[in-house]
Amino acid sequence: MSRKLLLTHDNVPNLHTIDVYRSKGGYASVEKALKKMTPEEIVEEVKKSGLRGRGGAGFPTGMKWSFLAKPEGVPRYLVCNADESEPGTFKDRYLMERNPHLLIEGMITSSFALGANTSYIYIRGEYFYVSRILETAIAEAYAKGWLGKNILGTGYNLDLYVQVGAGAYICGEETALLESLEGKRGNPRIKPPFPAIAGLYGCPTVVNNVETIAAVVPIVNDGGDEYAKIGIGRSTGTKLISASGNINKPGVYEIEMGVPVEEFIFSDQYCGGIANGKRMKACVPGGSSVPILPDYLVCKTATGEDRLMTYESLSDGGFATGSMLGSGGFIVYDEHQCVVRNTWNFSRFYHHESCGQCSPCREGTGWMERVLHRLEKGMGNMNDIDLLVELAKKIEGNTICPLGDAAAWPVAAAIKHFRHEFEYHVLYPEKVKDSKHGHKEPIMPVKPAPVMA
Ligand SMILES: Cc1cc2nc3c(=O)[nH]c(=O)nc-3n(C[C@H](O)[C@H](O)[C@H](O)COP(=O)(O)O)c2cc1C
C-alpha cells in the first residue's frame, strides 16, 4: 500500500471539525514549531525534505522560502494559492473540503517559519462553498487559540483570511493573484522583482499552493529526512493526483512519487484501467497546459524505460517525447476520443482566460481557437495544421506570464503526435461533424518507425 501523508484520515467522519481533527493528532506541528523550533530550523527541514511546489512548476519550496527578504520593520506575507482553475485539476478542492484544518495547520506552521503575522488563502470564486468550509474551520481555530494573538502563549500572532476570487484562471498566476488580492484587476506583473522581494502591497511575500502548504505539516512532524525517504531522486514525498477521463475509477489519489504510470492507470488501487474495456489512446498527465502523450509514450519513455510518476520521468525526452507532472491533473483518453476536439476545447479555455496584456497571447489564443474550431468541424484545410504550429511557436516564450506557453504547448504536442488525426478531419469532413461524442471508428496514435543508423 502506498504511504499517505495528506489523506491519511480521509475516511474519518467529520474530519473537517476541529475536535475530530485534533483527535487524529491535528495541530501537533504547530505545537512543535512554535514551542520547540526556530523559524530557521523549520526552513531547514523543508529544504531537507526536498519538497517541490505542487502548484505546477515544481520549484523547491525550501529554496523559495530562503529567498524571502527580511527588511526591518516591513511585514511579510504568506499567501496560499487555492485558485485551482487548471482544467483536469481538482486535488486542492478535495483536500480543503475534507480536511480544511490540515491546510490551516500548514498555514500557521509555515507563517511562523516565514515570520508572517497576516496570511491569506486566495480561493477561486467557483469554490465559494469551500470558502465557507474554510471560514468555519478558521473560526474554530481562533476559538481554540490556534490563531489570533499569542498562540499557545508563545507570543506569536497570526491572522488568517480567506479571499474569494472572481472566477479568473489568470488569478492563479502568483503575481496576478497578488494584484487581485490588492483589489485590482488580476493582470500578471513583470518579474523581477519576484514576490519574495516585492509581493503583496510591495512587501516580501511567499505564494504557495494548497498541497505544498499542507505537506509542511508531516515535514515538521516527522522531519525533512523522513519525507525525503519517500519518492525517487529529486521527486520526494507524496503527490495528490486528480485522475479523470475514460478510466474506471476517477478521483483524487495520494501516490508516493515514483509509482509507475502503468500501475497508476491500470491497477485497482488507483484508476482501475480504461473504462468499457477500450484501449488507451492518450494521456495528459499534469493538467490541460502540459503536452499530451500518445499511448506508446504514456507508460514507457522514448528509450523504453518505465515511465514513473515523478517530475523527471514524466518530462523525460523534453517536449519531443515527454510531458510534465504539472499540477497533477491526470486525464486519460480512450480510443474513440477526438484529439482535435479536445485541443480545440483547451484552446477555447485559454483564449477566454487570457488577460489580454500581451498581444501574442491575446490575439494568438483567439486565432488558434478559431483555426482549431474549423478543423474540428471538418471545415479546415491542410495548411491550417501548419498554421497552428506556427502560431504556437509565436506565442511560446513571448508573454509576461506562462499562460501563453500553457496555451501553446497542448496545441504543438497534439499536432506533433496526432497530425494524422488533424488530417483526418480535413480529408473526411462528413465523418467528424459531431466529434463531441468521439469518433465512430477509433483513431489511434501512429508510432513513428525507428530511425535506422
Ligand atoms: C496561468 C497560470 C495559472 C496558475 N494557476 C495556479 C493555481 O491555480 N494554483 C497554484 O497553486 N498555482 C498556479 N499557478 C502557479 C503559480 O504562479 C505559482 O507558481 C504557485 O502558486 C507557486 O506555488 P508552489 O511553489 O507551491 O507550487 C499558475 C500559473 C499560471 C501561469
GROMACS .gro file of C-alpha atoms and ligand atoms in nm:
model
  484
    1MET     CA    1   0.000   0.000   0.000
    2SER     CA    2   0.119   0.346  -0.082
    3ARG     CA    3   0.205   0.561   0.219
    4LYS     CA    4  -0.028   0.854   0.280
    5LEU     CA    5   0.069   1.180   0.445
    6LEU     CA    6  -0.212   1.416   0.345
    7LEU     CA    7  -0.512   1.187   0.301
    8THR     CA    8  -0.427   0.965   0.599
    9HIS     CA    9  -0.759   1.013   0.776
   10ASP     CA   10  -0.959   1.068   0.462
   11ASN     CA   11  -1.244   0.839   0.558
   12VAL     CA   12  -1.285   0.958   0.916
   13PRO     CA   13  -1.632   1.109   0.958
   14ASN     CA   14  -1.640   1.482   1.045
   15LEU     CA   15  -1.268   1.527   0.991
   16HIS     CA   16  -1.347   1.884   0.892
   17THR     CA   17  -1.431   1.968   1.256
   18ILE     CA   18  -1.153   2.074   1.489
   19ASP     CA   19  -1.233   1.818   1.759
   20VAL     CA   20  -1.214   1.522   1.522
   21TYR     CA   21  -0.905   1.669   1.356
   22ARG     CA   22  -0.738   1.713   1.696
   23SER     CA   23  -0.831   1.358   1.797
   24LYS     CA   24  -0.625   1.239   1.499
   25GLY     CA   25  -0.317   1.432   1.612
   26GLY     CA   26  -0.402   1.755   1.433
   27TYR     CA   27  -0.211   2.077   1.514
   28ALA     CA   28   0.088   1.882   1.652
   29SER     CA   29   0.317   2.055   1.401
   30VAL     CA   30   0.211   2.396   1.535
   31GLU     CA   31   0.298   2.294   1.892
   32LYS     CA   32   0.631   2.155   1.781
   33ALA     CA   33   0.716   2.450   1.556
   34LEU     CA   34   0.617   2.729   1.793
   35LYS     CA   35   0.746   2.571   2.114
   36LYS     CA   36   1.049   2.372   2.008
   37MET     CA   37   1.181   2.511   1.681
   38THR     CA   38   1.312   2.837   1.541
   39PRO     CA   39   1.182   2.967   1.207
   40GLU     CA   40   1.524   2.894   1.054
   41GLU     CA   41   1.508   2.532   1.170
   42ILE     CA   42   1.170   2.485   1.002
   43VAL     CA   43   1.302   2.629   0.676
   44GLU     CA   44   1.596   2.389   0.707
   45GLU     CA   45   1.361   2.088   0.748
   46VAL     CA   46   1.160   2.195   0.444
   47LYS     CA   47   1.484   2.221   0.246
   48LYS     CA   48   1.593   1.876   0.363
   49SER     CA   49   1.256   1.729   0.264
   50GLY     CA   50   1.315   1.816  -0.100
   51LEU     CA   51   0.952   1.933  -0.121
   52ARG     CA   52   0.879   2.099  -0.455
   53GLY     CA   53   0.590   2.334  -0.523
   54ARG     CA   54   0.273   2.140  -0.601
   55GLY     CA   55   0.111   2.424  -0.797
   56GLY     CA   56   0.266   2.309  -1.123
   57ALA     CA   57   0.618   2.444  -1.165
   58GLY     CA   58   0.781   2.217  -0.905
   59PHE     CA   59   1.017   2.484  -0.767
   60PRO     CA   60   1.193   2.371  -0.444
   61THR     CA   61   0.989   2.513  -0.157
   62GLY     CA   62   1.272   2.545   0.097
   63MET     CA   63   1.480   2.741  -0.152
   64LYS     CA   64   1.187   2.970  -0.230
   65TRP     CA   65   1.137   3.034   0.141
   66SER     CA   66   1.504   3.116   0.189
   67PHE     CA   67   1.480   3.386  -0.082
   68LEU     CA   68   1.227   3.579   0.127
   69ALA     CA   69   1.363   3.926   0.200
   70LYS     CA   70   1.359   4.029   0.566
   71PRO     CA   71   1.397   4.407   0.586
   72GLU     CA   72   1.349   4.553   0.936
   73GLY     CA   73   1.001   4.680   1.019
   74VAL     CA   74   0.841   4.557   0.693
   75PRO     CA   75   0.561   4.296   0.716
   76ARG     CA   76   0.596   3.964   0.536
   77TYR     CA   77   0.307   3.766   0.396
   78LEU     CA   78   0.225   3.406   0.320
   79VAL     CA   79  -0.041   3.363   0.054
   80CYS     CA   80  -0.193   3.026  -0.021
   81ASN     CA   81  -0.284   2.975  -0.384
   82ALA     CA   82  -0.618   2.792  -0.386
   83ASP     CA   83  -0.721   2.924  -0.726
   84GLU     CA   84  -0.707   2.576  -0.883
   85SER     CA   85  -0.851   2.656  -1.224
   86GLU     CA   86  -0.639   2.434  -1.448
   87PRO     CA   87  -0.877   2.201  -1.635
   88GLY     CA   88  -0.832   1.847  -1.504
   89THR     CA   89  -0.708   1.955  -1.161
   90PHE     CA   90  -0.928   1.920  -0.855
   91LYS     CA   91  -0.697   1.791  -0.583
   92ASP     CA   92  -0.684   2.112  -0.375
   93ARG     CA   93  -1.062   2.127  -0.361
   94TYR     CA   94  -1.071   1.768  -0.238
   95LEU     CA   95  -0.818   1.843   0.036
   96MET     CA   96  -0.984   2.166   0.152
   97GLU     CA   97  -1.335   2.019   0.151
   98ARG     CA   98  -1.244   1.716   0.355
   99ASN     CA   99  -0.960   1.839   0.570
  100PRO     CA  100  -0.961   2.220   0.599
  101HIS     CA  101  -0.769   2.209   0.927
  102LEU     CA  102  -0.471   2.043   0.759
  103LEU     CA  103  -0.434   2.349   0.538
  104ILE     CA  104  -0.488   2.585   0.832
  105GLU     CA  105  -0.228   2.395   1.035
  106GLY     CA  106   0.016   2.418   0.745
  107MET     CA  107  -0.057   2.791   0.714
  108ILE     CA  108   0.020   2.854   1.082
  109THR     CA  109   0.343   2.650   1.083
  110SER     CA  110   0.459   2.798   0.752
  111SER     CA  111   0.366   3.155   0.850
  112PHE     CA  112   0.569   3.115   1.170
  113ALA     CA  113   0.867   2.988   0.967
  114LEU     CA  114   0.844   3.287   0.734
  115GLY     CA  115   0.782   3.549   1.002
  116ALA     CA  116   0.437   3.639   0.868
  117ASN     CA  117   0.170   3.771   1.104
  118THR     CA  118  -0.102   3.809   0.841
  119SER     CA  119  -0.170   3.536   0.587
  120TYR     CA  120  -0.427   3.474   0.316
  121ILE     CA  121  -0.592   3.185   0.140
  122TYR     CA  122  -0.694   3.305  -0.207
  123ILE     CA  123  -0.959   3.069  -0.339
  124ARG     CA  124  -1.130   3.063  -0.678
  125GLY     CA  125  -1.479   3.210  -0.692
  126GLU     CA  126  -1.633   2.884  -0.811
  127TYR     CA  127  -1.524   2.721  -0.484
  128PHE     CA  128  -1.744   2.955  -0.282
  129TYR     CA  129  -1.887   2.667  -0.080
  130VAL     CA  130  -1.533   2.552   0.003
  131SER     CA  131  -1.452   2.903   0.123
  132ARG     CA  132  -1.740   2.861   0.369
  133ILE     CA  133  -1.590   2.534   0.493
  134LEU     CA  134  -1.254   2.708   0.539
  135GLU     CA  135  -1.409   3.005   0.716
  136THR     CA  136  -1.592   2.780   0.960
  137ALA     CA  137  -1.270   2.591   1.030
  138ILE     CA  138  -1.075   2.915   1.075
  139ALA     CA  139  -1.336   3.038   1.325
  140GLU     CA  140  -1.292   2.710   1.518
  141ALA     CA  141  -0.915   2.754   1.515
  142TYR     CA  142  -0.947   3.111   1.652
  143ALA     CA  143  -1.187   2.990   1.921
  144LYS     CA  144  -0.941   2.719   2.034
  145GLY     CA  145  -0.643   2.957   2.036
  146TRP     CA  146  -0.458   2.824   1.729
  147LEU     CA  147  -0.497   3.160   1.553
  148GLY     CA  148  -0.500   3.518   1.677
  149LYS     CA  149  -0.284   3.678   1.944
  150ASN     CA  150  -0.020   3.497   2.150
  151ILE     CA  151  -0.078   3.150   2.003
  152LEU     CA  152  -0.011   2.878   2.267
  153GLY     CA  153   0.130   3.151   2.491
  154THR     CA  154   0.439   3.176   2.271
  155GLY     CA  155   0.393   3.544   2.183
  156TYR     CA  156   0.340   3.457   1.814
  157ASN     CA  157   0.041   3.632   1.649
  158LEU     CA  158  -0.126   3.527   1.326
  159ASP     CA  159  -0.440   3.641   1.148
  160LEU     CA  160  -0.562   3.425   0.862
  161TYR     CA  161  -0.810   3.547   0.598
  162VAL     CA  162  -0.991   3.379   0.312
  163GLN     CA  163  -1.025   3.586  -0.004
  164VAL     CA  164  -1.258   3.462  -0.277
  165GLY     CA  165  -1.158   3.535  -0.636
  166ALA     CA  166  -1.397   3.624  -0.914
  167GLY     CA  167  -1.352   3.321  -1.138
  168ALA     CA  168  -1.046   3.403  -1.348
  169TYR     CA  169  -0.785   3.137  -1.431
  170ILE     CA  170  -0.518   3.403  -1.465
  171CYS     CA  171  -0.554   3.484  -1.094
  172GLY     CA  172  -0.380   3.151  -1.025
  173GLU     CA  173  -0.061   3.305  -1.164
  174GLU     CA  174   0.103   3.427  -0.848
  175THR     CA  175   0.154   3.794  -0.937
  176ALA     CA  176  -0.195   3.825  -1.091
  177LEU     CA  177  -0.322   3.669  -0.769
  178LEU     CA  178  -0.144   3.937  -0.565
  179GLU     CA  179  -0.289   4.213  -0.782
  180SER     CA  180  -0.635   4.066  -0.732
  181LEU     CA  181  -0.578   4.032  -0.357
  182GLU     CA  182  -0.490   4.402  -0.352
  183GLY     CA  183  -0.830   4.470  -0.508
  184LYS     CA  184  -0.709   4.536  -0.862
  185ARG     CA  185  -0.768   4.363  -1.195
  186GLY     CA  186  -0.573   4.037  -1.195
  187ASN     CA  187  -0.304   4.117  -1.450
  188PRO     CA  188   0.031   3.940  -1.406
  189ARG     CA  189   0.324   4.162  -1.307
  190ILE     CA  190   0.656   4.177  -1.486
  191LYS     CA  191   0.918   3.979  -1.292
  192PRO     CA  192   1.164   4.064  -1.142
  193PRO     CA  193   1.102   4.179  -0.879
  194PHE     CA  194   0.974   3.842  -0.758
  195PRO     CA  195   0.716   3.828  -0.479
  196ALA     CA  196   0.987   3.719  -0.232
  197ILE     CA  197   1.124   4.073  -0.264
  198ALA     CA  198   0.817   4.280  -0.356
  199GLY     CA  199   0.491   4.089  -0.333
  200LEU     CA  200   0.166   4.179  -0.160
  201TYR     CA  201   0.145   4.557  -0.105
  202GLY     CA  202   0.510   4.571  -0.219
  203CYS     CA  203   0.620   4.360   0.081
  204PRO     CA  204   0.813   4.031   0.083
  205THR     CA  205   0.565   3.750   0.012
  206VAL     CA  206   0.567   3.376  -0.039
  207VAL     CA  207   0.294   3.229  -0.259
  208ASN     CA  208   0.247   2.854  -0.225
  209ASN     CA  209  -0.005   2.602  -0.345
  210VAL     CA  210  -0.256   2.437  -0.105
  211GLU     CA  211  -0.090   2.097  -0.127
  212THR     CA  212   0.259   2.243  -0.076
  213ILE     CA  213   0.148   2.413   0.245
  214ALA     CA  214  -0.034   2.102   0.367
  215ALA     CA  215   0.285   1.897   0.310
  216VAL     CA  216   0.471   2.118   0.558
  217VAL     CA  217   0.269   1.952   0.839
  218PRO     CA  218   0.417   1.599   0.801
  219ILE     CA  219   0.757   1.750   0.726
  220VAL     CA  220   0.763   1.936   1.058
  221ASN     CA  221   0.608   1.644   1.248
  222ASP     CA  222   0.839   1.372   1.115
  223GLY     CA  223   1.139   1.571   0.992
  224GLY     CA  224   1.256   1.659   0.642
  225ASP     CA  225   1.474   1.349   0.616
  226GLU     CA  226   1.179   1.115   0.670
  227TYR     CA  227   0.981   1.295   0.399
  228ALA     CA  228   1.276   1.274   0.160
  229LYS     CA  229   1.292   0.896   0.206
  230ILE     CA  230   0.969   0.868   0.007
  231GLY     CA  231   0.998   0.907  -0.369
  232ILE     CA  232   1.280   0.892  -0.618
  233GLY     CA  233   1.565   1.136  -0.679
  234ARG     CA  234   1.452   1.498  -0.677
  235SER     CA  235   1.085   1.395  -0.666
  236THR     CA  236   1.033   1.336  -0.296
  237GLY     CA  237   0.729   1.272  -0.079
  238THR     CA  238   0.376   1.205  -0.187
  239LYS     CA  239   0.166   1.377  -0.451
  240LEU     CA  240  -0.206   1.424  -0.492
  241ILE     CA  241  -0.324   1.330  -0.838
  242SER     CA  242  -0.670   1.414  -0.966
  243ALA     CA  243  -0.749   1.143  -1.218
  244SER     CA  244  -1.025   1.183  -1.476
  245GLY     CA  245  -1.127   1.086  -1.827
  246ASN     CA  246  -1.203   0.736  -1.957
  247ILE     CA  247  -1.089   0.540  -1.654
  248ASN     CA  248  -1.283   0.307  -1.430
  249LYS     CA  249  -1.212   0.494  -1.106
  250PRO     CA  250  -1.181   0.869  -1.145
  251GLY     CA  251  -1.092   1.054  -0.825
  252VAL     CA  252  -0.814   1.200  -0.615
  253TYR     CA  253  -0.528   0.968  -0.520
  254GLU     CA  254  -0.229   1.028  -0.297
  255ILE     CA  255   0.065   0.846  -0.452
  256GLU     CA  256   0.422   0.802  -0.343
  257MET     CA  257   0.636   0.976  -0.602
  258GLY     CA  258   0.783   0.715  -0.831
  259VAL     CA  259   0.481   0.489  -0.884
  260PRO     CA  260   0.498   0.356  -1.242
  261VAL     CA  261   0.244   0.530  -1.467
  262GLU     CA  262   0.127   0.189  -1.587
  263GLU     CA  263   0.045   0.087  -1.231
  264PHE     CA  264  -0.132   0.417  -1.170
  265ILE     CA  265  -0.357   0.378  -1.472
  266PHE     CA  266  -0.422   0.006  -1.469
  267SER     CA  267  -0.411  -0.116  -1.109
  268ASP     CA  268  -0.724  -0.137  -0.897
  269GLN     CA  269  -0.553   0.062  -0.623
  270TYR     CA  270  -0.572   0.369  -0.848
  271CYS     CA  271  -0.752   0.432  -1.178
  272GLY     CA  272  -0.857   0.069  -1.235
  273GLY     CA  273  -0.786   0.065  -1.610
  274ILE     CA  274  -0.964   0.208  -1.912
  275ALA     CA  275  -1.343   0.219  -1.890
  276ASN     CA  276  -1.568  -0.006  -2.100
  277GLY     CA  277  -1.286  -0.238  -2.198
  278LYS     CA  278  -1.147   0.009  -2.452
  279ARG     CA  279  -0.785   0.085  -2.541
  280MET     CA  280  -0.599   0.386  -2.405
  281LYS     CA  281  -0.529   0.640  -2.676
  282ALA     CA  282  -0.351   0.920  -2.493
  283CYS     CA  283  -0.290   1.088  -2.161
  284VAL     CA  284  -0.245   1.443  -2.039
  285PRO     CA  285  -0.061   1.379  -1.712
  286GLY     CA  286  -0.041   1.723  -1.550
  287GLY     CA  287  -0.342   1.940  -1.631
  288SER     CA  288  -0.458   2.098  -1.957
  289SER     CA  289  -0.142   2.303  -2.012
  290VAL     CA  290   0.104   2.014  -2.039
  291PRO     CA  291   0.182   1.825  -2.360
  292ILE     CA  292  -0.040   1.528  -2.446
  293LEU     CA  293   0.130   1.187  -2.469
  294PRO     CA  294   0.025   0.923  -2.725
  295ASP     CA  295  -0.039   0.572  -2.585
  296TYR     CA  296   0.308   0.439  -2.667
  297LEU     CA  297   0.475   0.717  -2.463
  298VAL     CA  298   0.244   0.706  -2.159
  299CYS     CA  299   0.382   0.405  -1.975
  300LYS     CA  300   0.728   0.396  -2.138
  301THR     CA  301   0.973   0.672  -2.223
  302ALA     CA  302   1.113   0.705  -2.574
  303THR     CA  303   1.412   0.496  -2.467
  304GLY     CA  304   1.191   0.214  -2.337
  305GLU     CA  305   1.227   0.285  -1.964
  306ASP     CA  306   0.921   0.254  -1.740
  307ARG     CA  307   0.761   0.598  -1.713
  308LEU     CA  308   0.723   0.692  -1.345
  309MET     CA  309   0.504   0.943  -1.167
  310THR     CA  310   0.791   1.187  -1.098
  311TYR     CA  311   0.882   1.533  -1.228
  312GLU     CA  312   1.185   1.390  -1.410
  313SER     CA  313   1.038   1.077  -1.565
  314LEU     CA  314   0.721   1.244  -1.695
  315SER     CA  315   0.931   1.510  -1.867
  316ASP     CA  316   1.189   1.261  -1.997
  317GLY     CA  317   1.267   1.338  -2.358
  318GLY     CA  318   1.162   1.702  -2.322
  319PHE     CA  319   0.860   1.810  -2.519
  320ALA     CA  320   0.958   1.587  -2.812
  321THR     CA  321   0.859   1.267  -2.634
  322GLY     CA  322   0.775   1.373  -2.278
  323SER     CA  323   0.531   1.589  -2.085
  324MET     CA  324   0.514   1.724  -1.728
  325LEU     CA  325   0.380   1.627  -1.386
  326GLY     CA  326   0.240   1.983  -1.364
  327SER     CA  327  -0.044   2.023  -1.120
  328GLY     CA  328  -0.124   1.650  -1.117
  329GLY     CA  329  -0.438   1.678  -1.331
  330PHE     CA  330  -0.418   1.335  -1.493
  331ILE     CA  331  -0.658   1.294  -1.788
  332VAL     CA  332  -0.682   0.965  -1.975
  333TYR     CA  333  -0.841   0.930  -2.321
  334ASP     CA  334  -0.979   0.615  -2.479
  335GLU     CA  335  -0.950   0.515  -2.842
  336HIS     CA  336  -1.269   0.693  -2.951
  337GLN     CA  337  -1.190   1.037  -2.807
  338CYS     CA  338  -1.121   1.313  -3.057
  339VAL     CA  339  -0.785   1.482  -3.002
  340VAL     CA  340  -0.877   1.768  -3.235
  341ARG     CA  341  -1.189   1.845  -3.038
  342ASN     CA  342  -1.006   1.814  -2.709
  343THR     CA  343  -0.734   2.053  -2.830
  344TRP     CA  344  -0.996   2.300  -2.952
  345ASN     CA  345  -1.170   2.276  -2.616
  346PHE     CA  346  -0.849   2.357  -2.426
  347SER     CA  347  -0.771   2.635  -2.672
  348ARG     CA  348  -1.113   2.789  -2.622
  349PHE     CA  349  -1.043   2.793  -2.250
  350TYR     CA  350  -0.705   2.970  -2.284
  351HIS     CA  351  -0.849   3.224  -2.525
  352HIS     CA  352  -1.127   3.301  -2.280
  353GLU     CA  353  -0.886   3.325  -1.987
  354SER     CA  354  -0.608   3.530  -2.148
  355CYS     CA  355  -0.584   3.858  -1.956
  356GLY     CA  356  -0.510   4.041  -2.280
  357GLN     CA  357  -0.197   4.227  -2.168
  358CYS     CA  358   0.038   4.063  -2.421
  359SER     CA  359  -0.056   4.065  -2.790
  360PRO     CA  360   0.086   3.719  -2.875
  361CYS     CA  361  -0.141   3.563  -2.614
  362ARG     CA  362  -0.443   3.790  -2.657
  363GLU     CA  363  -0.451   3.759  -3.037
  364GLY     CA  364  -0.277   3.423  -3.077
  365THR     CA  365  -0.503   3.224  -2.847
  366GLY     CA  366  -0.811   3.353  -3.028
  367TRP     CA  367  -0.659   3.277  -3.365
  368MET     CA  368  -0.564   2.924  -3.259
  369GLU     CA  369  -0.911   2.868  -3.124
  370ARG     CA  370  -1.077   2.975  -3.450
  371VAL     CA  371  -0.848   2.759  -3.666
  372LEU     CA  372  -0.897   2.459  -3.437
  373HIS     CA  373  -1.270   2.511  -3.441
  374ARG     CA  374  -1.293   2.498  -3.819
  375LEU     CA  375  -1.067   2.193  -3.830
  376GLU     CA  376  -1.276   2.021  -3.568
  377LYS     CA  377  -1.591   2.089  -3.767
  378GLY     CA  378  -1.434   1.942  -4.080
  379MET     CA  379  -1.411   2.284  -4.248
  380GLY     CA  380  -1.034   2.332  -4.234
  381ASN     CA  381  -0.759   2.263  -4.483
  382MET     CA  382  -0.412   2.108  -4.462
  383ASN     CA  383  -0.240   2.449  -4.433
  384ASP     CA  384  -0.433   2.514  -4.114
  385ILE     CA  385  -0.234   2.243  -3.941
  386ASP     CA  386   0.100   2.413  -4.010
  387LEU     CA  387  -0.054   2.750  -3.932
  388LEU     CA  388  -0.133   2.619  -3.583
  389VAL     CA  389   0.225   2.502  -3.537
  390GLU     CA  390   0.349   2.849  -3.636
  391LEU     CA  391   0.102   3.024  -3.407
  392ALA     CA  392   0.207   2.811  -3.112
  393LYS     CA  393   0.573   2.895  -3.178
  394LYS     CA  394   0.495   3.268  -3.193
  395ILE     CA  395   0.314   3.263  -2.858
  396GLU     CA  396   0.553   3.044  -2.659
  397GLY     CA  397   0.803   3.244  -2.456
  398ASN     CA  398   0.669   3.578  -2.576
  399THR     CA  399   0.440   3.672  -2.290
  400ILE     CA  400   0.476   3.823  -1.943
  401CYS     CA  401   0.342   3.513  -1.773
  402PRO     CA  402   0.337   3.145  -1.872
  403LEU     CA  403  -0.032   3.144  -1.975
  404GLY     CA  404   0.093   3.188  -2.332
  405ASP     CA  405   0.309   2.876  -2.300
  406ALA     CA  406   0.020   2.691  -2.139
  407ALA     CA  407  -0.194   2.770  -2.442
  408ALA     CA  408   0.076   2.685  -2.698
  409TRP     CA  409   0.211   2.354  -2.564
  410PRO     CA  410  -0.108   2.145  -2.588
  411VAL     CA  411  -0.160   2.253  -2.949
  412ALA     CA  412   0.200   2.191  -3.053
  413ALA     CA  413   0.207   1.849  -2.882
  414ALA     CA  414  -0.129   1.740  -3.022
  415ILE     CA  415  -0.014   1.812  -3.377
  416LYS     CA  416   0.325   1.653  -3.317
  417HIS     CA  417   0.175   1.322  -3.203
  418PHE     CA  418  -0.165   1.323  -3.376
  419ARG     CA  419  -0.109   1.501  -3.710
  420HIS     CA  420  -0.284   1.214  -3.887
  421GLU     CA  421  -0.599   1.285  -3.684
  422PHE     CA  422  -0.596   1.653  -3.780
  423GLU     CA  423  -0.554   1.541  -4.142
  424TYR     CA  424  -0.846   1.300  -4.099
  425HIS     CA  425  -1.062   1.600  -4.009
  426VAL     CA  426  -0.963   1.767  -4.335
  427LEU     CA  427  -0.997   1.455  -4.551
  428TYR     CA  428  -1.322   1.317  -4.409
  429PRO     CA  429  -1.534   1.615  -4.308
  430GLU     CA  430  -1.855   1.411  -4.317
  431LYS     CA  431  -1.716   1.171  -4.054
  432VAL     CA  432  -1.621   1.436  -3.798
  433LYS     CA  433  -1.932   1.651  -3.796
  434ASP     CA  434  -2.006   1.555  -3.439
  435SER     CA  435  -1.677   1.469  -3.277
  436LYS     CA  436  -1.826   1.583  -2.945
  437HIS     CA  437  -1.922   1.224  -2.881
  438GLY     CA  438  -1.591   1.094  -3.009
  439HIS     CA  439  -1.508   0.929  -3.338
  440LYS     CA  440  -1.729   0.645  -3.456
  441GLU     CA  441  -1.422   0.449  -3.555
  442PRO     CA  442  -1.121   0.455  -3.324
  443ILE     CA  443  -0.826   0.666  -3.435
  444MET     CA  444  -0.515   0.551  -3.257
  445PRO     CA  445  -0.172   0.717  -3.245
  446VAL     CA  446   0.079   0.612  -3.509
  447LYS     CA  447   0.414   0.521  -3.362
  448PRO     CA  448   0.694   0.658  -3.580
  449ALA     CA  449   0.918   0.394  -3.735
  450PRO     CA  450   1.261   0.370  -3.566
  451VAL     CA  451   1.531   0.569  -3.743
  452MET     CA  452   1.786   0.329  -3.894
  453ALA     CA  453   2.152   0.405  -3.832
  454LIG     C1  454  -0.190   3.097  -1.577
  454LIG     C2  455  -0.140   3.034  -1.450
  454LIG     C3  456  -0.230   2.978  -1.360
  454LIG     C4  457  -0.184   2.922  -1.243
  454LIG     N1  458  -0.275   2.867  -1.157
  454LIG     C5  459  -0.232   2.815  -1.039
  454LIG     C6  460  -0.325   2.762  -0.946
  454LIG     O1  461  -0.446   2.761  -0.969
  454LIG     N2  462  -0.278   2.712  -0.829
  454LIG     C7  463  -0.142   2.713  -0.799
  454LIG     O2  464  -0.103   2.671  -0.691
  454LIG     N3  465  -0.053   2.763  -0.886
  454LIG     C8  466  -0.094   2.814  -1.004
  454LIG     N4  467  -0.003   2.868  -1.090
  454LIG     C9  468   0.139   2.870  -1.049
  454LIG    C10  469   0.164   2.992  -0.959
  454LIG     O3  470   0.202   3.102  -1.041
  454LIG    C11  471   0.278   2.967  -0.859
  454LIG     O4  472   0.388   2.916  -0.929
  454LIG    C12  473   0.241   2.871  -0.749
  454LIG     O5  474   0.127   2.914  -0.678
  454LIG    C13  475   0.356   2.860  -0.652
  454LIG     O6  476   0.326   2.767  -0.550
  454LIG     P1  477   0.412   2.635  -0.533
  454LIG     O7  478   0.557   2.675  -0.535
  454LIG     O8  479   0.370   2.584  -0.400
  454LIG     O9  480   0.377   2.545  -0.645
  454LIG    C14  481  -0.045   2.922  -1.212
  454LIG    C15  482   0.045   2.975  -1.304
  454LIG    C16  483  -0.003   3.030  -1.422
  454LIG    C17  484   0.096   3.086  -1.519
   0.00000   0.00000   0.00000
